[in-house]
PDB file of C-alpha atoms in Angstrom:
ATOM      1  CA  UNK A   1       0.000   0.000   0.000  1.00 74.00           C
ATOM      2  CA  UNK A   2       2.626   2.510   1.136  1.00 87.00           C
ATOM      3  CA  UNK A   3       4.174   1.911  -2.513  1.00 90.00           C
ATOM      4  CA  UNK A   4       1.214   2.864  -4.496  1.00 92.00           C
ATOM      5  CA  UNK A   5       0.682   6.280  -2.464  1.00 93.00           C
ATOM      6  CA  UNK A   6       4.997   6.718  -3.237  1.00 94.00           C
ATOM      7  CA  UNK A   7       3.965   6.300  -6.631  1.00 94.00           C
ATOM      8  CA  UNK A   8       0.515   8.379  -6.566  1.00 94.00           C
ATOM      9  CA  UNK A   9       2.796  10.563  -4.808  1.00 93.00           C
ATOM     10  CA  UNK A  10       5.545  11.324  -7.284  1.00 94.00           C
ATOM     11  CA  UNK A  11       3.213  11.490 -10.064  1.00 94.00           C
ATOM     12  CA  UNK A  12       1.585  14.583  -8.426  1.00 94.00           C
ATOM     13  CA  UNK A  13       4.751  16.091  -7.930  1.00 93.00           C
ATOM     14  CA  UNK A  14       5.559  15.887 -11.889  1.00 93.00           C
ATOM     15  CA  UNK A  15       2.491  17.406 -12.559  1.00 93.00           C
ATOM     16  CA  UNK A  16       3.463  20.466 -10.328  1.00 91.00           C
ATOM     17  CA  UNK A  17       7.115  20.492 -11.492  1.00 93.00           C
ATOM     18  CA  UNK A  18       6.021  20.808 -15.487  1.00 93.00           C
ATOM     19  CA  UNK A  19       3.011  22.568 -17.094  1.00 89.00           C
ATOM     20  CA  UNK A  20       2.925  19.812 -19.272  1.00 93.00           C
ATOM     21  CA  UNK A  21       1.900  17.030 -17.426  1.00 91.00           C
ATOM     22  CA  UNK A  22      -0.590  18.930 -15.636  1.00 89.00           C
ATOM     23  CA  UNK A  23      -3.785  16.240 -15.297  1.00 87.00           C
ATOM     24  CA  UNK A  24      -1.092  13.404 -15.777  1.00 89.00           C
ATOM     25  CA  UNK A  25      -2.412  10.320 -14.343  1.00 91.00           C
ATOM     26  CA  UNK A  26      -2.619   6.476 -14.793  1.00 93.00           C
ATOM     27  CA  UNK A  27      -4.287   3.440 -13.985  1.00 94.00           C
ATOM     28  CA  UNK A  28      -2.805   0.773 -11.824  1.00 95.00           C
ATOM     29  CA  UNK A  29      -3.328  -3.308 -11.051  1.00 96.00           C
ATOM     30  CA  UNK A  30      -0.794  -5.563  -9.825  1.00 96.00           C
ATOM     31  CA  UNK A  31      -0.445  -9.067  -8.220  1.00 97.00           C
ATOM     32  CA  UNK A  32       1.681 -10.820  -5.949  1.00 95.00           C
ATOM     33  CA  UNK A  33       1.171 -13.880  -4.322  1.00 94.00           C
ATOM     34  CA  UNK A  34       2.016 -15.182  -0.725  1.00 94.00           C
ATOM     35  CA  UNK A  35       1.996 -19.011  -0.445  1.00 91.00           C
ATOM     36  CA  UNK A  36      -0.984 -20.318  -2.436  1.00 92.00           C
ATOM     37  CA  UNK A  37      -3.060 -16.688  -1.875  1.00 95.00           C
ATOM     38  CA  UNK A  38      -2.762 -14.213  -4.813  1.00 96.00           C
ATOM     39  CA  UNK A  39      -3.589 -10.413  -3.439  1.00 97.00           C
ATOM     40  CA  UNK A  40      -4.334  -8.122  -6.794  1.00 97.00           C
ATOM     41  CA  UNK A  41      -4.168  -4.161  -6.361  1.00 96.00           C
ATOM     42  CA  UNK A  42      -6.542  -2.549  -8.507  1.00 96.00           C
ATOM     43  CA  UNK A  43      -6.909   1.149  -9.481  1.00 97.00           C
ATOM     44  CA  UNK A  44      -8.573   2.493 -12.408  1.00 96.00           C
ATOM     45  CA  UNK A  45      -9.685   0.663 -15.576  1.00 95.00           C
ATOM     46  CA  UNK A  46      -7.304  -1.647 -15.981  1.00 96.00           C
ATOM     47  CA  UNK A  47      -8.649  -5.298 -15.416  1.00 97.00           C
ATOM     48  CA  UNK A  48      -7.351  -8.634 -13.379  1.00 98.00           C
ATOM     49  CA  UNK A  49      -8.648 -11.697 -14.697  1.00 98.00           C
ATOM     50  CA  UNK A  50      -9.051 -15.525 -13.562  1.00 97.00           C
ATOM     51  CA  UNK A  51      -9.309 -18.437 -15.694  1.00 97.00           C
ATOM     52  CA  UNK A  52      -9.985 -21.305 -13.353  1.00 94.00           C
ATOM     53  CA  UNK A  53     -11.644 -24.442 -14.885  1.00 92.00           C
ATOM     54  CA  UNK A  54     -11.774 -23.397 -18.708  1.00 93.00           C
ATOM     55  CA  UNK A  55     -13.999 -19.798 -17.224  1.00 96.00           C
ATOM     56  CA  UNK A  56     -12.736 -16.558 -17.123  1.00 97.00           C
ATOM     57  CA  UNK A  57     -13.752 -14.642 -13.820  1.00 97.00           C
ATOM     58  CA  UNK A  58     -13.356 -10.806 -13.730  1.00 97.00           C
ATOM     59  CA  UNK A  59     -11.422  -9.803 -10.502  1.00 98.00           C
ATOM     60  CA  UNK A  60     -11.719  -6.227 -10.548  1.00 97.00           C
ATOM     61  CA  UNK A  61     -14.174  -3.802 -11.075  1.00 95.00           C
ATOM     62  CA  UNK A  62     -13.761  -0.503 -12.796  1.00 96.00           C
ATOM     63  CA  UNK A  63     -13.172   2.852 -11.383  1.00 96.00           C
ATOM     64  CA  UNK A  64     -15.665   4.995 -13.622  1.00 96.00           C
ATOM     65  CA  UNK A  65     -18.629   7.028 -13.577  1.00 96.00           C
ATOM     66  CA  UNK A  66     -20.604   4.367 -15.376  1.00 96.00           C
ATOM     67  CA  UNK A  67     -19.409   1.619 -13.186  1.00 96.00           C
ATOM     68  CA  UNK A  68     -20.642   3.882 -10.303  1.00 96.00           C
ATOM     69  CA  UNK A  69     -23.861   4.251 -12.020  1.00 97.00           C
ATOM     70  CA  UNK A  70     -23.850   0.435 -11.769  1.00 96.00           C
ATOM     71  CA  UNK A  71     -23.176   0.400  -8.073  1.00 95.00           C
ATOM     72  CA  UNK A  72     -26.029   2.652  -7.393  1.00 96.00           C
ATOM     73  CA  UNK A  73     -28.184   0.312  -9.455  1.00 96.00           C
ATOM     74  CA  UNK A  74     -28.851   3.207 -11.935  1.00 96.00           C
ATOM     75  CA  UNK A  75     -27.057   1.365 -14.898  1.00 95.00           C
ATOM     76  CA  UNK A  76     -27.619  -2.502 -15.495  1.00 95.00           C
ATOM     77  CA  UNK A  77     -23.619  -4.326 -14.969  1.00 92.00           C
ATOM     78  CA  UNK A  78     -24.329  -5.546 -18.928  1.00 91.00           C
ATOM     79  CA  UNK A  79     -24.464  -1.820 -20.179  1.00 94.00           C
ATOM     80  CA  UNK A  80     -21.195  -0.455 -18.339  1.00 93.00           C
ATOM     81  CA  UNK A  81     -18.844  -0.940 -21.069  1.00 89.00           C
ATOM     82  CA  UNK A  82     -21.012   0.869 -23.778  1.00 90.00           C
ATOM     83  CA  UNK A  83     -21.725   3.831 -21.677  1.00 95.00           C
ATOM     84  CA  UNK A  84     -20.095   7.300 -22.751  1.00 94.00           C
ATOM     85  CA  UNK A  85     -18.790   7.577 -18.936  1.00 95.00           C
ATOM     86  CA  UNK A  86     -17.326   4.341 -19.198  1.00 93.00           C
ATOM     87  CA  UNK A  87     -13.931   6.031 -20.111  1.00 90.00           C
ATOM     88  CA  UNK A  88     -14.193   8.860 -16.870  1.00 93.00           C
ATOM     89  CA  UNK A  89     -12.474   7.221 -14.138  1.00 94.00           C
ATOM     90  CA  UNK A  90     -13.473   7.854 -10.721  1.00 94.00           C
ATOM     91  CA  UNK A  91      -9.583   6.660  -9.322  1.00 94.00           C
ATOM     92  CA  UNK A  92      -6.368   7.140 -11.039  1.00 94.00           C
ATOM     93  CA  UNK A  93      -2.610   7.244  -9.402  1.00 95.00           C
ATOM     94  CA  UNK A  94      -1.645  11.247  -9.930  1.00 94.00           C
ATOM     95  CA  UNK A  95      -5.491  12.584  -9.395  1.00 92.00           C
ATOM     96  CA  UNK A  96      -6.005  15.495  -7.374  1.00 88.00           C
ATOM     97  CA  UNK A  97      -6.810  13.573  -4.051  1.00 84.00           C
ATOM     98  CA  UNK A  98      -3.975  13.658  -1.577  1.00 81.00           C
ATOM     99  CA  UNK A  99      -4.197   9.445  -0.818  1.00 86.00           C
ATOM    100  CA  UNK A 100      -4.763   7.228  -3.175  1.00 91.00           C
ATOM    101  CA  UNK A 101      -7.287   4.115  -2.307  1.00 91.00           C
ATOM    102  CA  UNK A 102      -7.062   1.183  -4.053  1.00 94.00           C
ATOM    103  CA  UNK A 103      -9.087  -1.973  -3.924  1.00 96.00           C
ATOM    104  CA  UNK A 104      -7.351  -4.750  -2.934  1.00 96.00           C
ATOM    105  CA  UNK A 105      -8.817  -8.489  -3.728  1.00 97.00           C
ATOM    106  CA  UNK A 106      -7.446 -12.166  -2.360  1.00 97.00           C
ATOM    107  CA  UNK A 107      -7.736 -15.143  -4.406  1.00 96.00           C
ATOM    108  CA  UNK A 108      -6.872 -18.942  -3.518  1.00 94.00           C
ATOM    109  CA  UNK A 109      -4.421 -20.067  -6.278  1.00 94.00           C
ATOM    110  CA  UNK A 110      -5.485 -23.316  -7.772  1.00 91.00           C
ATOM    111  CA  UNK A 111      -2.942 -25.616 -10.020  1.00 92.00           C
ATOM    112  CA  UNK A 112      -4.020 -24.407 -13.262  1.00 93.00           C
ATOM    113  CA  UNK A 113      -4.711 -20.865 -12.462  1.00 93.00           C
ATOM    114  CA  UNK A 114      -4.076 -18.106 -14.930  1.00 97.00           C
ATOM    115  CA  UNK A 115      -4.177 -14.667 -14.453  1.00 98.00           C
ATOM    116  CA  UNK A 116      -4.410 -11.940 -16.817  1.00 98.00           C
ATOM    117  CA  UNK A 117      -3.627  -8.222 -16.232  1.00 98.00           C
ATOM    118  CA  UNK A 118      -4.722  -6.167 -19.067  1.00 98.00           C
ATOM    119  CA  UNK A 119      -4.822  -2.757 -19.984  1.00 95.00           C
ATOM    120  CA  UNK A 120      -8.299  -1.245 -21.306  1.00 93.00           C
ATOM    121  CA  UNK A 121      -6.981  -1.276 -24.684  1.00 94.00           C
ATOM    122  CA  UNK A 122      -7.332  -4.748 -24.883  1.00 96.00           C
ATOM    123  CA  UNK A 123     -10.769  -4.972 -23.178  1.00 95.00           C
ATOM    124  CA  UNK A 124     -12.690  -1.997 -25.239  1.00 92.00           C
ATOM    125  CA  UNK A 125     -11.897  -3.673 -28.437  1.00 95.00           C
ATOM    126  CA  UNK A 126     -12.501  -7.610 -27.311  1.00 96.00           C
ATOM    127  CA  UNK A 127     -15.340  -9.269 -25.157  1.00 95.00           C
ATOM    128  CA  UNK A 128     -14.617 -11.485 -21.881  1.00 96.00           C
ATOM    129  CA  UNK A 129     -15.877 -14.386 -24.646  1.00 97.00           C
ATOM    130  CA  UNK A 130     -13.236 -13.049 -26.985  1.00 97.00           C
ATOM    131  CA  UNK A 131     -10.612 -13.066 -23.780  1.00 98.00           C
ATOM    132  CA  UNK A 132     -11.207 -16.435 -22.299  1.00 98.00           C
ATOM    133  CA  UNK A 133     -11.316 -17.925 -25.823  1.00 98.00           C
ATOM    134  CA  UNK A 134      -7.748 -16.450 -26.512  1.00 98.00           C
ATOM    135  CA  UNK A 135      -6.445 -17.836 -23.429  1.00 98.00           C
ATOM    136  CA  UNK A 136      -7.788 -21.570 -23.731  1.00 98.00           C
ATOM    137  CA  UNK A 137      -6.321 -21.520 -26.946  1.00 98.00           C
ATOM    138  CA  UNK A 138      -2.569 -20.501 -26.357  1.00 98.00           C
ATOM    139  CA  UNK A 139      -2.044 -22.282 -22.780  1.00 96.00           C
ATOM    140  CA  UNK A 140       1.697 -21.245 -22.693  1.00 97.00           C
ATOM    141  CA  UNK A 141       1.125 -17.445 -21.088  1.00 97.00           C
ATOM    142  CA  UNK A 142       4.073 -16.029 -23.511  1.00 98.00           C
ATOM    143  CA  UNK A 143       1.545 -17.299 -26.876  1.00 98.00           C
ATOM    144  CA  UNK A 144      -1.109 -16.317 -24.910  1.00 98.00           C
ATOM    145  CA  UNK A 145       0.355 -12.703 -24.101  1.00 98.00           C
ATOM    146  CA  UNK A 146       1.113 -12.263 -27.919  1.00 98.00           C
ATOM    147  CA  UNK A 147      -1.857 -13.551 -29.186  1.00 98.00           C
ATOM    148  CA  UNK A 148      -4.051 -11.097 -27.233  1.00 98.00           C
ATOM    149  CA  UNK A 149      -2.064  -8.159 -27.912  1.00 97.00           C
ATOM    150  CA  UNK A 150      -2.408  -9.135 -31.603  1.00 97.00           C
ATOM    151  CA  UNK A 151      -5.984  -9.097 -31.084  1.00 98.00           C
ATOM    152  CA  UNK A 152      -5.911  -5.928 -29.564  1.00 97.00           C
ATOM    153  CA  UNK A 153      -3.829  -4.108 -32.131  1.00 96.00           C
ATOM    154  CA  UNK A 154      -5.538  -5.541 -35.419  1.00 96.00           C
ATOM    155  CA  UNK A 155      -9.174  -4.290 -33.707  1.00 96.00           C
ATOM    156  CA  UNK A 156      -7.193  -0.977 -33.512  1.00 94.00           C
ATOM    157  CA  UNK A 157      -7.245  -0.335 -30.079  1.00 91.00           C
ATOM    158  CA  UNK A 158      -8.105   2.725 -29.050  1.00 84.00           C
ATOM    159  CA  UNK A 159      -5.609   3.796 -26.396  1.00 82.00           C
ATOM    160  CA  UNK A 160      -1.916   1.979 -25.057  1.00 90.00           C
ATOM    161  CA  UNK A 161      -2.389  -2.552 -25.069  1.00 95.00           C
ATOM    162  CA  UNK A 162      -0.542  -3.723 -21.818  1.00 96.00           C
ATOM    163  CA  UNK A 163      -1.483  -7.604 -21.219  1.00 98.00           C
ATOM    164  CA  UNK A 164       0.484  -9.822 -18.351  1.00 98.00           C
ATOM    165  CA  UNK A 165      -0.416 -13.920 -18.579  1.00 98.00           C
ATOM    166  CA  UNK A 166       0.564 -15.853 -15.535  1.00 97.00           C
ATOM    167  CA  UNK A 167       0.120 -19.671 -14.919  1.00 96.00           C
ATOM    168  CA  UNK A 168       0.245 -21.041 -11.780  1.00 94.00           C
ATOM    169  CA  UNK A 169       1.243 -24.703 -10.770  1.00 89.00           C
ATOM    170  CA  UNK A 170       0.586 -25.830  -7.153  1.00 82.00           C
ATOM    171  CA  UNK A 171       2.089 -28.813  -5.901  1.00 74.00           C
TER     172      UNK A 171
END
């Protein structure tokens, strides 16, 4: 935690050093895992992923308006993604808040877990269906990676494709 407000931190800092990253900010998800638990930090739009038993399972939940306006139960969860305020975020590292809070999430790893950490310029240009199918397809994460980001970029993805595959063995 103290590492994402250093980085939240020095971000803010930038922005008042140089005109020109004034409003400078960026999403933020990582993992780590203790033992057999996984912990994912999650700010922003970019997504965490589980594929557990040939499903994919969406970890994180996005930091927009119209995620918000799902919370309240004034948008339908099915209609976030095609909302214009799907692209506001609510949460970014180097906003104008003083802390940053993140969500943090634990998951039980499982031998034949796979995690994906993905930017939002994979997921506006290709459906959870389009995900999970990618990633039963190419079960080494390297293919898998590539063959993602290849997806993203000949959909012409509208802002910067970041995509992390993990597999985990337990024994």
């Amino acid at each position: 935690f103290r590492s994402l407000q250093h980085m939240h931190a020095a971000i803010r800092a930038r922005q008042e050093q140089d005109p020109e990253y004034a409003g400078m900010g960026t999403t933020f998800t990582s993992a780590y895992t203790v033992g057999g638990d996984m912990f994912i930090m999650h700010v922003g739009d970019s997504r965490a992923y589980e594929l557990r038993n040939g499903r994919l399972f969406r970890i994180t939940r996005d930091h927009t308006v119209a995620q918000e306006y799902a919370n309240m139960g004034k948008l339908p969860q099915s209609e976030v993604d095609q909302h214009p305020m799907s692209h506001v975020l609510t949460r970014a590292l180097g906003s104008p808040t003083a802390q940053i809070e993140s969500d943090t999430h634990h998951r039980d790893i499982e031998d034949g877990t796979r995690l994906l950490l993905c930017s939002d310029g994979l997921t506006k240009v290709a459906s959870e269906e389009d995900i999970a199918r990618v990633l039963l397809a190419n079960p080494v994460s390297a293919d898998a990676t590539r063959a993602l980001l290849d997806l993203a970029l000949e959909r012409g993805a509208p802002d910067n494709v970041t995509v992390i595959v993990a597999a985990f063995a337990v024994k």
